[in-house]
PDB file of C-alpha atoms in Angstrom:
ATOM      1  CA  MET A   1     191.895 134.112 125.325  1.00 28.00           C
ATOM      2  CA  ALA A   2     190.470 134.343 121.838  1.00 33.00           C
ATOM      3  CA  ASP A   3     193.304 134.058 120.129  1.00 34.00           C
ATOM      4  CA  VAL A   4     193.714 130.293 121.626  1.00 31.00           C
ATOM      5  CA  GLU A   5     190.259 129.898 120.366  1.00 38.00           C
ATOM      6  CA  GLN A   6     191.241 131.154 116.899  1.00 39.00           C
ATOM      7  CA  SER A   7     193.974 128.940 116.550  1.00 37.00           C
ATOM      8  CA  CYS A   8     191.875 125.649 116.393  1.00 55.00           C
ATOM      9  CA  VAL A   9     189.677 126.490 113.677  1.00 66.00           C
ATOM     10  CA  PHE A  10     188.881 123.934 111.298  1.00 76.00           C
ATOM     11  CA  ALA A  11     188.953 125.842 107.818  1.00 83.00           C
ATOM     12  CA  VAL A  12     186.247 123.953 105.677  1.00 90.00           C
ATOM     13  CA  PRO A  13     185.673 124.228 101.951  1.00 90.00           C
ATOM     14  CA  GLU A  14     183.305 126.326 100.415  1.00 93.00           C
ATOM     15  CA  VAL A  15     181.279 125.895  97.029  1.00 94.00           C
ATOM     16  CA  LYS A  16     180.391 128.732  94.428  1.00 92.00           C
ATOM     17  CA  LEU A  17     177.077 129.626  94.209  1.00 93.00           C
ATOM     18  CA  SER A  18     175.955 130.581  90.536  1.00 87.00           C
ATOM     19  CA  SER A  19     174.086 133.552  91.102  1.00 84.00           C
ATOM     20  CA  SER A  20     174.718 135.283  93.901  1.00 84.00           C
ATOM     21  CA  SER A  21     175.561 138.830  93.727  1.00 83.00           C
ATOM     22  CA  GLY A  22     178.936 139.538  94.680  1.00 80.00           C
ATOM     23  CA  HIS A  23     180.115 135.536  93.668  1.00 85.00           C
ATOM     24  CA  ARG A  24     179.695 134.481  97.261  1.00 89.00           C
ATOM     25  CA  HIS A  25     180.641 130.936  98.192  1.00 93.00           C
ATOM     26  CA  ILE A  26     178.874 128.894 100.707  1.00 96.00           C
ATOM     27  CA  PRO A  27     180.608 126.284 103.371  1.00 96.00           C
ATOM     28  CA  VAL A  28     180.014 122.649 102.777  1.00 96.00           C
ATOM     29  CA  ILE A  29     179.137 122.059 106.053  1.00 96.00           C
ATOM     30  CA  GLY A  30     176.798 124.556 107.907  1.00 95.00           C
ATOM     31  CA  MET A  31     174.812 124.470 111.592  1.00 93.00           C
ATOM     32  CA  GLY A  32     171.249 123.867 111.395  1.00 91.00           C
ATOM     33  CA  LEU A  33     168.790 125.611 114.160  1.00 88.00           C
ATOM     34  CA  ALA A  34     165.752 123.449 114.260  1.00 80.00           C
ATOM     35  CA  ASN A  35     165.824 123.176 117.906  1.00 69.00           C
ATOM     36  CA  ASP A  36     163.425 120.814 119.272  1.00 65.00           C
ATOM     37  CA  PRO A  37     162.768 121.407 122.406  1.00 66.00           C
ATOM     38  CA  PHE A  38     163.347 125.420 121.507  1.00 69.00           C
ATOM     39  CA  ASP A  39     165.844 126.522 124.348  1.00 80.00           C
ATOM     40  CA  GLU A  40     167.244 130.089 123.149  1.00 85.00           C
ATOM     41  CA  ILE A  41     170.056 129.858 125.808  1.00 88.00           C
ATOM     42  CA  ALA A  42     171.698 126.509 124.781  1.00 88.00           C
ATOM     43  CA  LEU A  43     170.885 127.208 120.991  1.00 89.00           C
ATOM     44  CA  LYS A  44     173.304 130.647 122.102  1.00 92.00           C
ATOM     45  CA  GLN A  45     175.895 128.680 123.465  1.00 92.00           C
ATOM     46  CA  ALA A  46     176.209 126.390 120.806  1.00 92.00           C
ATOM     47  CA  VAL A  47     177.025 128.679 118.181  1.00 94.00           C
ATOM     48  CA  LEU A  48     179.399 130.202 119.726  1.00 95.00           C
ATOM     49  CA  GLU A  49     181.258 126.926 120.131  1.00 94.00           C
ATOM     50  CA  SER A  50     180.458 125.984 117.300  1.00 94.00           C
ATOM     51  CA  ILE A  51     182.203 129.211 115.499  1.00 95.00           C
ATOM     52  CA  ARG A  52     184.658 128.349 117.918  1.00 94.00           C
ATOM     53  CA  LEU A  53     185.559 125.158 115.870  1.00 94.00           C
ATOM     54  CA  GLY A  54     185.415 126.671 112.539  1.00 93.00           C
ATOM     55  CA  TYR A  55     181.466 126.631 111.812  1.00 95.00           C
ATOM     56  CA  ARG A  56     180.772 129.979 109.851  1.00 96.00           C
ATOM     57  CA  HIS A  57     176.973 128.263 108.244  1.00 97.00           C
ATOM     58  CA  PHE A  58     174.088 128.717 110.175  1.00 96.00           C
ATOM     59  CA  ASP A  59     170.707 127.832 109.135  1.00 95.00           C
ATOM     60  CA  SER A  60     167.915 129.437 110.596  1.00 93.00           C
ATOM     61  CA  ALA A  61     164.240 129.979 109.646  1.00 90.00           C
ATOM     62  CA  SER A  62     161.832 132.857 110.772  1.00 86.00           C
ATOM     63  CA  MET A  63     159.236 129.379 111.637  1.00 83.00           C
ATOM     64  CA  PHE A  64     162.679 128.062 113.963  1.00 78.00           C
ATOM     65  CA  GLY A  65     162.254 130.850 116.893  1.00 82.00           C
ATOM     66  CA  ALA A  66     165.768 130.946 116.651  1.00 88.00           C
ATOM     67  CA  GLU A  67     166.894 134.597 114.885  1.00 92.00           C
ATOM     68  CA  LYS A  68     167.258 136.165 117.982  1.00 92.00           C
ATOM     69  CA  ALA A  69     169.654 134.042 119.922  1.00 92.00           C
ATOM     70  CA  LEU A  70     171.670 133.365 116.127  1.00 94.00           C
ATOM     71  CA  GLY A  71     171.968 137.407 115.823  1.00 95.00           C
ATOM     72  CA  GLU A  72     172.948 138.138 119.469  1.00 95.00           C
ATOM     73  CA  ALA A  73     175.712 135.029 119.519  1.00 95.00           C
ATOM     74  CA  LEU A  74     177.146 136.360 116.072  1.00 96.00           C
ATOM     75  CA  ALA A  75     177.343 139.617 117.382  1.00 95.00           C
ATOM     76  CA  GLU A  76     179.438 138.481 120.444  1.00 95.00           C
ATOM     77  CA  ALA A  77     181.655 136.358 118.564  1.00 95.00           C
ATOM     78  CA  ILE A  78     182.675 139.597 116.570  1.00 95.00           C
ATOM     79  CA  GLN A  79     182.981 141.623 119.773  1.00 93.00           C
ATOM     80  CA  PHE A  80     184.740 138.755 121.246  1.00 92.00           C
ATOM     81  CA  GLY A  81     187.086 138.407 118.375  1.00 93.00           C
ATOM     82  CA  LEU A  82     186.532 135.060 117.311  1.00 94.00           C
ATOM     83  CA  VAL A  83     185.985 136.997 113.513  1.00 93.00           C
ATOM     84  CA  SER A  84     186.739 139.403 112.438  1.00 91.00           C
ATOM     85  CA  CYS A  85     183.977 140.604 110.694  1.00 93.00           C
ATOM     86  CA  ARG A  86     180.104 139.556 109.709  1.00 93.00           C
ATOM     87  CA  GLU A  87     181.674 138.887 106.437  1.00 94.00           C
ATOM     88  CA  GLU A  88     182.917 135.623 107.368  1.00 95.00           C
ATOM     89  CA  PHE A  89     179.580 134.168 108.307  1.00 96.00           C
ATOM     90  CA  PHE A  90     177.809 132.458 105.553  1.00 97.00           C
ATOM     91  CA  VAL A  91     173.611 132.963 107.355  1.00 97.00           C
ATOM     92  CA  THR A  92     170.491 131.594 105.783  1.00 97.00           C
ATOM     93  CA  SER A  93     167.104 132.125 106.424  1.00 96.00           C
ATOM     94  CA  LYS A  94     163.529 131.033 105.489  1.00 96.00           C
ATOM     95  CA  LEU A  95     160.578 132.945 104.224  1.00 97.00           C
ATOM     96  CA  TRP A  96     157.337 131.218 105.779  1.00 95.00           C
ATOM     97  CA  VAL A  97     154.724 129.953 104.062  1.00 95.00           C
ATOM     98  CA  ALA A  98     152.202 132.669 105.773  1.00 94.00           C
ATOM     99  CA  ASP A  99     154.620 135.181 104.772  1.00 96.00           C
ATOM    100  CA  ALA A 100     154.706 133.324 100.806  1.00 96.00           C
ATOM    101  CA  HIS A 101     152.582 136.311  98.886  1.00 97.00           C
ATOM    102  CA  PRO A 102     154.141 138.921  96.431  1.00 97.00           C
ATOM    103  CA  ASP A 103     153.391 141.715  98.963  1.00 97.00           C
ATOM    104  CA  LEU A 104     154.685 139.721 101.883  1.00 97.00           C
ATOM    105  CA  VAL A 105     158.179 138.760 100.865  1.00 97.00           C
ATOM    106  CA  LEU A 106     160.245 141.585 101.434  1.00 98.00           C
ATOM    107  CA  PRO A 107     158.898 143.238 104.727  1.00 97.00           C
ATOM    108  CA  ALA A 108     159.259 139.306 106.030  1.00 96.00           C
ATOM    109  CA  LEU A 109     162.649 139.501 105.048  1.00 97.00           C
ATOM    110  CA  GLN A 110     163.116 143.118 106.832  1.00 98.00           C
ATOM    111  CA  LYS A 111     161.885 141.511 110.125  1.00 96.00           C
ATOM    112  CA  SER A 112     164.236 139.181 109.749  1.00 96.00           C
ATOM    113  CA  LEU A 113     167.217 140.739 109.414  1.00 97.00           C
ATOM    114  CA  ARG A 114     166.373 143.081 112.654  1.00 97.00           C
ATOM    115  CA  THR A 115     165.785 140.153 114.406  1.00 96.00           C
ATOM    116  CA  LEU A 116     169.030 138.908 113.618  1.00 96.00           C
ATOM    117  CA  GLN A 117     170.845 142.695 113.736  1.00 96.00           C
ATOM    118  CA  LEU A 118     171.947 142.181 110.511  1.00 97.00           C
ATOM    119  CA  GLU A 119     172.171 144.037 107.305  1.00 97.00           C
ATOM    120  CA  TYR A 120     171.762 141.491 105.065  1.00 97.00           C
ATOM    121  CA  LEU A 121     171.503 137.591 104.743  1.00 97.00           C
ATOM    122  CA  ASP A 122     173.523 135.484 102.860  1.00 97.00           C
ATOM    123  CA  LEU A 123     170.702 132.999 101.318  1.00 97.00           C
ATOM    124  CA  TYR A 124     166.982 133.407 101.628  1.00 98.00           C
ATOM    125  CA  LEU A 125     165.029 130.652 100.804  1.00 98.00           C
ATOM    126  CA  ILE A 126     161.566 129.912 100.030  1.00 97.00           C
ATOM    127  CA  HIS A 127     160.745 127.416 102.974  1.00 96.00           C
ATOM    128  CA  LEU A 128     158.155 125.286 100.838  1.00 96.00           C
ATOM    129  CA  PRO A 129     156.009 125.491  98.052  1.00 96.00           C
ATOM    130  CA  ILE A 130     153.255 126.576  99.314  1.00 95.00           C
ATOM    131  CA  SER A 131     151.432 129.239 100.703  1.00 95.00           C
ATOM    132  CA  ALA A 132     148.837 129.836 103.666  1.00 93.00           C
ATOM    133  CA  LYS A 133     146.845 132.706 105.288  1.00 94.00           C
ATOM    134  CA  PRO A 134     148.586 135.548 106.593  1.00 93.00           C
ATOM    135  CA  GLY A 135     149.585 135.409 109.753  1.00 85.00           C
ATOM    136  CA  ASN A 136     149.980 132.434 111.007  1.00 78.00           C
ATOM    137  CA  LEU A 137     153.883 131.501 112.492  1.00 79.00           C
ATOM    138  CA  GLN A 138     153.418 127.957 113.391  1.00 78.00           C
ATOM    139  CA  TRP A 139     154.475 124.986 111.657  1.00 77.00           C
ATOM    140  CA  LEU A 140     150.788 123.434 112.392  1.00 82.00           C
ATOM    141  CA  ILE A 141     148.624 125.563 109.677  1.00 89.00           C
ATOM    142  CA  PRO A 142     144.832 124.930 109.853  1.00 90.00           C
ATOM    143  CA  LYS A 143     143.886 123.220 106.523  1.00 90.00           C
ATOM    144  CA  GLU A 144     141.507 125.669 105.296  1.00 90.00           C
ATOM    145  CA  GLU A 145     144.232 128.006 105.810  1.00 91.00           C
ATOM    146  CA  LEU A 146     146.654 126.811 103.319  1.00 93.00           C
ATOM    147  CA  GLN A 147     146.797 128.285  99.592  1.00 94.00           C
ATOM    148  CA  LEU A 148     148.275 127.447  96.122  1.00 95.00           C
ATOM    149  CA  MET A 149     151.474 129.704  95.878  1.00 96.00           C
ATOM    150  CA  ASP A 150     151.888 132.558  93.305  1.00 97.00           C
ATOM    151  CA  TYR A 151     155.521 130.804  92.271  1.00 97.00           C
ATOM    152  CA  LYS A 152     155.895 133.784  89.269  1.00 97.00           C
ATOM    153  CA  SER A 153     155.182 137.060  91.856  1.00 98.00           C
ATOM    154  CA  VAL A 154     156.769 135.312  95.051  1.00 98.00           C
ATOM    155  CA  TRP A 155     159.550 134.209  93.416  1.00 98.00           C
ATOM    156  CA  GLY A 156     159.582 137.976  91.638  1.00 97.00           C
ATOM    157  CA  ALA A 157     159.872 139.350  95.345  1.00 98.00           C
ATOM    158  CA  MET A 158     162.592 136.833  95.919  1.00 98.00           C
ATOM    159  CA  GLU A 159     164.632 138.231  93.116  1.00 98.00           C
ATOM    160  CA  GLU A 160     164.085 142.238  94.389  1.00 97.00           C
ATOM    161  CA  CYS A 161     165.373 141.656  97.795  1.00 97.00           C
ATOM    162  CA  GLN A 162     168.620 139.952  96.456  1.00 97.00           C
ATOM    163  CA  ARG A 163     168.684 143.224  93.945  1.00 96.00           C
ATOM    164  CA  LEU A 164     168.299 145.756  96.978  1.00 97.00           C
ATOM    165  CA  GLY A 165     170.753 143.695  98.266  1.00 96.00           C
ATOM    166  CA  LEU A 166     168.942 142.582 101.392  1.00 97.00           C
ATOM    167  CA  THR A 167     170.608 138.882 101.024  1.00 97.00           C
ATOM    168  CA  LYS A 168     173.162 137.879  98.339  1.00 96.00           C
ATOM    169  CA  SER A 169     171.391 135.136  96.939  1.00 96.00           C
ATOM    170  CA  ILE A 170     168.141 133.456  97.059  1.00 97.00           C
ATOM    171  CA  GLY A 171     166.798 130.068  96.540  1.00 97.00           C
ATOM    172  CA  VAL A 172     164.580 127.199  97.768  1.00 98.00           C
ATOM    173  CA  SER A 173     163.439 124.794  99.922  1.00 97.00           C
ATOM    174  CA  ASN A 174     161.328 121.108  99.552  1.00 95.00           C
ATOM    175  CA  PHE A 175     161.436 121.974  95.750  1.00 97.00           C
ATOM    176  CA  SER A 176     160.739 118.685  93.433  1.00 96.00           C
ATOM    177  CA  CYS A 177     162.025 118.837  90.008  1.00 96.00           C
ATOM    178  CA  LYS A 178     159.038 119.790  88.648  1.00 96.00           C
ATOM    179  CA  LYS A 179     158.375 123.286  91.041  1.00 96.00           C
ATOM    180  CA  LEU A 180     161.945 123.606  90.223  1.00 97.00           C
ATOM    181  CA  GLU A 181     161.531 124.043  86.653  1.00 96.00           C
ATOM    182  CA  ASN A 182     158.784 126.035  86.726  1.00 97.00           C
ATOM    183  CA  ILE A 183     160.814 128.848  88.656  1.00 97.00           C
ATOM    184  CA  PHE A 184     163.031 128.830  86.232  1.00 97.00           C
ATOM    185  CA  SER A 185     160.625 129.169  83.091  1.00 97.00           C
ATOM    186  CA  PHE A 186     160.189 132.798  84.425  1.00 97.00           C
ATOM    187  CA  ALA A 187     163.262 133.214  86.736  1.00 97.00           C
ATOM    188  CA  THR A 188     165.297 136.592  85.912  1.00 97.00           C
ATOM    189  CA  ILE A 189     167.637 135.255  88.731  1.00 96.00           C
ATOM    190  CA  PRO A 190     168.275 131.635  89.306  1.00 96.00           C
ATOM    191  CA  PRO A 191     167.544 129.739  92.783  1.00 97.00           C
ATOM    192  CA  SER A 192     171.141 129.105  94.050  1.00 96.00           C
ATOM    193  CA  VAL A 193     170.058 126.697  96.324  1.00 97.00           C
ATOM    194  CA  ASN A 194     167.557 123.761  96.954  1.00 97.00           C
ATOM    195  CA  GLN A 195     167.458 122.563 100.326  1.00 96.00           C
ATOM    196  CA  VAL A 196     166.180 119.353 100.534  1.00 95.00           C
ATOM    197  CA  GLU A 197     165.724 116.172 102.841  1.00 94.00           C
ATOM    198  CA  MET A 198     168.873 114.130 101.682  1.00 95.00           C
ATOM    199  CA  ASN A 199     170.967 111.158 103.167  1.00 95.00           C
ATOM    200  CA  PRO A 200     172.144 107.669 102.455  1.00 95.00           C
ATOM    201  CA  LEU A 201     168.532 106.573 103.133  1.00 93.00           C
ATOM    202  CA  TRP A 202     166.760 108.853 100.503  1.00 93.00           C
ATOM    203  CA  GLN A 203     169.471 109.929  98.181  1.00 95.00           C
ATOM    204  CA  GLN A 204     167.438 112.387  95.976  1.00 94.00           C
ATOM    205  CA  LYS A 205     169.385 110.975  92.788  1.00 94.00           C
ATOM    206  CA  LYS A 206     166.909 112.672  90.190  1.00 95.00           C
ATOM    207  CA  LEU A 207     167.065 115.777  92.004  1.00 96.00           C
ATOM    208  CA  ARG A 208     170.523 116.191  92.001  1.00 96.00           C
ATOM    209  CA  GLU A 209     171.248 115.445  88.805  1.00 96.00           C
ATOM    210  CA  PHE A 210     168.530 117.871  87.723  1.00 96.00           C
ATOM    211  CA  CYS A 211     170.486 120.513  89.800  1.00 96.00           C
ATOM    212  CA  LYS A 212     173.312 119.545  88.889  1.00 95.00           C
ATOM    213  CA  ALA A 213     172.452 120.290  84.702  1.00 96.00           C
ATOM    214  CA  THR A 214     170.623 123.367  86.098  1.00 96.00           C
ATOM    215  CA  ASN A 215     173.480 124.804  88.959  1.00 95.00           C
ATOM    216  CA  VAL A 216     171.463 124.863  91.609  1.00 96.00           C
ATOM    217  CA  ILE A 217     173.409 123.296  94.576  1.00 96.00           C
ATOM    218  CA  VAL A 218     171.741 121.025  96.540  1.00 97.00           C
ATOM    219  CA  THR A 219     172.137 121.567 100.459  1.00 97.00           C
ATOM    220  CA  ALA A 220     170.779 118.744 102.676  1.00 95.00           C
ATOM    221  CA  PHE A 221     169.123 118.772 105.873  1.00 92.00           C
ATOM    222  CA  MET A 222     168.342 115.478 107.787  1.00 90.00           C
ATOM    223  CA  PRO A 223     171.822 114.328 107.034  1.00 91.00           C
ATOM    224  CA  LEU A 224     171.752 112.062 110.079  1.00 88.00           C
ATOM    225  CA  GLY A 225     167.313 111.573 110.286  1.00 80.00           C
ATOM    226  CA  ALA A 226     167.404 114.765 112.549  1.00 53.00           C
ATOM    227  CA  ILE A 227     167.350 111.854 115.779  1.00 57.00           C
ATOM    228  CA  GLY A 228     166.369 113.599 119.058  1.00 52.00           C
ATOM    229  CA  THR A 229     163.687 115.963 117.377  1.00 53.00           C
ATOM    230  CA  SER A 230     159.975 115.218 116.871  1.00 52.00           C
ATOM    231  CA  TRP A 231     160.003 115.079 113.630  1.00 50.00           C
ATOM    232  CA  GLY A 232     163.150 112.513 113.000  1.00 54.00           C
ATOM    233  CA  SER A 233     164.173 109.254 113.834  1.00 65.00           C
ATOM    234  CA  ASN A 234     167.311 106.925 114.533  1.00 77.00           C
ATOM    235  CA  HIS A 235     166.505 105.395 110.794  1.00 82.00           C
ATOM    236  CA  VAL A 236     170.131 106.718 109.370  1.00 87.00           C
ATOM    237  CA  LEU A 237     172.175 105.972 112.426  1.00 87.00           C
ATOM    238  CA  ASP A 238     170.702 102.499 112.992  1.00 89.00           C
ATOM    239  CA  ASN A 239     171.141 101.759 109.621  1.00 92.00           C
ATOM    240  CA  GLU A 240     173.338  98.171 109.656  1.00 94.00           C
ATOM    241  CA  THR A 241     175.164  99.135 105.956  1.00 95.00           C
ATOM    242  CA  LEU A 242     176.602 102.611 107.144  1.00 95.00           C
ATOM    243  CA  LYS A 243     177.719 100.923 110.673  1.00 94.00           C
ATOM    244  CA  GLU A 244     179.958  98.400 109.224  1.00 96.00           C
ATOM    245  CA  ILE A 245     181.038 101.094 106.753  1.00 96.00           C
ATOM    246  CA  ALA A 246     182.012 103.609 109.749  1.00 95.00           C
ATOM    247  CA  LYS A 247     182.919 100.344 111.495  1.00 95.00           C
ATOM    248  CA  ALA A 248     186.011  99.914 108.682  1.00 96.00           C
ATOM    249  CA  HIS A 249     187.153 103.283 108.473  1.00 96.00           C
ATOM    250  CA  GLU A 250     186.985 103.381 112.416  1.00 95.00           C
ATOM    251  CA  LYS A 251     184.812 106.548 111.633  1.00 95.00           C
ATOM    252  CA  THR A 252     181.667 107.286 113.146  1.00 94.00           C
ATOM    253  CA  VAL A 253     178.016 106.615 111.236  1.00 94.00           C
ATOM    254  CA  ALA A 254     177.448 110.437 111.436  1.00 94.00           C
ATOM    255  CA  GLN A 255     180.678 111.051 109.576  1.00 96.00           C
ATOM    256  CA  VAL A 256     180.016 108.438 106.905  1.00 96.00           C
ATOM    257  CA  CYS A 257     176.820 110.065 106.442  1.00 96.00           C
ATOM    258  CA  LEU A 258     177.892 113.649 106.134  1.00 96.00           C
ATOM    259  CA  ARG A 259     181.783 112.064 103.798  1.00 97.00           C
ATOM    260  CA  TRP A 260     179.182 110.343 101.570  1.00 97.00           C
ATOM    261  CA  LEU A 261     176.815 113.624 100.993  1.00 97.00           C
ATOM    262  CA  TYR A 262     180.211 115.620 100.204  1.00 96.00           C
ATOM    263  CA  GLU A 263     181.231 113.119  97.694  1.00 96.00           C
ATOM    264  CA  GLN A 264     177.991 113.666  96.017  1.00 95.00           C
ATOM    265  CA  GLY A 265     178.885 117.324  95.390  1.00 95.00           C
ATOM    266  CA  ALA A 266     176.179 118.689  98.149  1.00 96.00           C
ATOM    267  CA  THR A 267     176.191 120.717 101.216  1.00 97.00           C
ATOM    268  CA  PHE A 268     174.360 120.004 104.544  1.00 95.00           C
ATOM    269  CA  VAL A 269     173.078 121.840 107.375  1.00 94.00           C
ATOM    270  CA  VAL A 270     173.960 119.078 110.573  1.00 91.00           C
ATOM    271  CA  LYS A 271     172.484 119.893 114.087  1.00 86.00           C
ATOM    272  CA  SER A 272     174.395 118.754 116.884  1.00 84.00           C
ATOM    273  CA  PHE A 273     174.860 120.932 119.846  1.00 85.00           C
ATOM    274  CA  ASN A 274     177.414 118.691 121.725  1.00 87.00           C
ATOM    275  CA  LYS A 275     180.839 119.892 121.323  1.00 90.00           C
ATOM    276  CA  GLU A 276     182.321 116.748 120.794  1.00 91.00           C
ATOM    277  CA  ARG A 277     179.826 115.926 117.621  1.00 90.00           C
ATOM    278  CA  MET A 278     180.480 119.389 116.382  1.00 91.00           C
ATOM    279  CA  LYS A 279     184.415 118.544 116.550  1.00 92.00           C
ATOM    280  CA  GLN A 280     183.564 114.902 114.806  1.00 92.00           C
ATOM    281  CA  ASN A 281     181.538 115.755 111.713  1.00 93.00           C
ATOM    282  CA  LEU A 282     183.829 118.581 110.736  1.00 94.00           C
ATOM    283  CA  HIS A 283     186.131 115.560 110.407  1.00 93.00           C
ATOM    284  CA  ILE A 284     184.951 114.814 107.073  1.00 94.00           C
ATOM    285  CA  PHE A 285     187.600 116.035 104.467  1.00 92.00           C
ATOM    286  CA  ASP A 286     190.931 114.090 104.712  1.00 91.00           C
ATOM    287  CA  TRP A 287     189.779 110.584 104.373  1.00 94.00           C
ATOM    288  CA  GLU A 288     187.574 109.135 101.543  1.00 95.00           C
ATOM    289  CA  LEU A 289     185.149 106.492 100.926  1.00 97.00           C
ATOM    290  CA  THR A 290     185.837 103.679  98.775  1.00 96.00           C
ATOM    291  CA  LYS A 291     184.369 102.030  95.577  1.00 96.00           C
ATOM    292  CA  GLU A 292     183.140  99.266  97.390  1.00 96.00           C
ATOM    293  CA  ASP A 293     181.338 101.404 100.271  1.00 97.00           C
ATOM    294  CA  HIS A 294     179.730 103.654  97.212  1.00 96.00           C
ATOM    295  CA  GLU A 295     177.976 100.161  95.483  1.00 97.00           C
ATOM    296  CA  ARG A 296     176.597  99.226  99.281  1.00 96.00           C
ATOM    297  CA  ILE A 297     175.150 102.405  99.472  1.00 96.00           C
ATOM    298  CA  ASN A 298     173.434 102.456  96.547  1.00 96.00           C
ATOM    299  CA  GLN A 299     171.736  99.150  97.588  1.00 95.00           C
ATOM    300  CA  ILE A 300     170.361 101.016 100.640  1.00 94.00           C
ATOM    301  CA  PRO A 301     166.472 100.893 100.291  1.00 93.00           C
ATOM    302  CA  GLN A 302     165.038 104.127  99.755  1.00 93.00           C
ATOM    303  CA  ARG A 303     162.451 106.205 102.151  1.00 88.00           C
ATOM    304  CA  ARG A 304     161.443 109.840 101.778  1.00 86.00           C
ATOM    305  CA  PHE A 305     161.393 110.042 105.575  1.00 84.00           C
ATOM    306  CA  PHE A 306     159.668 114.336 106.139  1.00 80.00           C
ATOM    307  CA  LEU A 307     157.330 113.977 104.113  1.00 85.00           C
ATOM    308  CA  ASN A 308     155.457 117.438 104.876  1.00 83.00           C
ATOM    309  CA  GLU A 309     151.666 115.444 105.680  1.00 84.00           C
ATOM    310  CA  GLU A 310     150.496 118.534 107.328  1.00 87.00           C
ATOM    311  CA  PHE A 311     150.136 120.684 103.834  1.00 90.00           C
ATOM    312  CA  ILE A 312     148.261 117.881 102.428  1.00 91.00           C
ATOM    313  CA  SER A 313     144.529 118.531 102.456  1.00 91.00           C
ATOM    314  CA  PRO A 314     141.643 117.345  99.998  1.00 90.00           C
ATOM    315  CA  ASN A 315     140.386 121.146  99.519  1.00 89.00           C
ATOM    316  CA  GLY A 316     143.861 122.649  99.393  1.00 89.00           C
ATOM    317  CA  PRO A 317     146.632 123.001  96.647  1.00 92.00           C
ATOM    318  CA  PHE A 318     147.813 119.786  97.595  1.00 92.00           C
ATOM    319  CA  LYS A 319     145.385 116.392  97.649  1.00 93.00           C
ATOM    320  CA  THR A 320     147.743 113.874  98.087  1.00 93.00           C
ATOM    321  CA  LEU A 321     151.643 113.272  98.700  1.00 92.00           C
ATOM    322  CA  ASP A 322     152.024 112.536  94.944  1.00 91.00           C
ATOM    323  CA  GLU A 323     150.976 116.221  93.934  1.00 89.00           C
ATOM    324  CA  LEU A 324     153.534 117.586  96.244  1.00 90.00           C
ATOM    325  CA  TRP A 325     156.470 115.832  95.654  1.00 86.00           C
ATOM    326  CA  ASP A 326     155.233 115.545  92.042  1.00 82.00           C
ATOM    327  CA  GLY A 327     155.788 111.356  92.168  1.00 85.00           C
ATOM    328  CA  GLU A 328     159.050 112.161  94.014  1.00 87.00           C
ATOM    329  CA  LEU A 329     158.564 110.024  96.911  1.00 81.00           C
TER     330      LEU A 329
END
């Protein structure tokens, strides 16, 4: 049975990470595990199905609550012969804001590894450029518990995690150019990845240019607008320009979005538990968008959708959205 499933596996292109241990490569497409509402059984089944199709990158976070199910699914995939060994997977997790303190980074990573039943991660990211009072693993942090992150010390602890071999690479998420530049000012191991909202309706041109110049891989979350979740919408998939381009190529709007990201040099994590859509999302590497397609996509009005307004507070480290995003709105 495993041999039959193995024969249908799709080969996903990979990109080399600049600062990883052992010259690690990240698959261009990954499966996002921010599941809303959370369903552990459905998530585990979807991960196993995605492995059968060819997915190898799995993007999780301590705050998602998905690490246990992911770890069990990866162990079963090895046991059933869907892959030969752990090294075939690329597993990402993230440091939550309540653990974003120098003395809590290593214990937080060790806890994630225990939950995942893994000896190491392939990528560990700082989830957001803000800290909070330790102990709260909920998304909605009370405003009075928000704290300014000690970037230098927290990043130093992230570097130590890589030196110890507990993660092959380290990076950030939701960081602006200015905040990334701050990390570069003291980093001895530069960030390999910045995971941010990116799609044809929020193209991140300035950030992409900065990351390209500094050898940081951009990974897009919400590449399709996160439709079906409490934080997402249909604003990407319902865009008329993208619909027209998709019709011309006889592709889905989702495939057009993912192909556009690939042609920008970005990697991306996309969440679908539907087998047919998971399969469709892989079929973006054997065709191209035209010059006219790119010109039309460049004309789409831009809007950041995922603002993280819950981390704005009159007495907190970021009093306005402009401060949080450093004008990248």
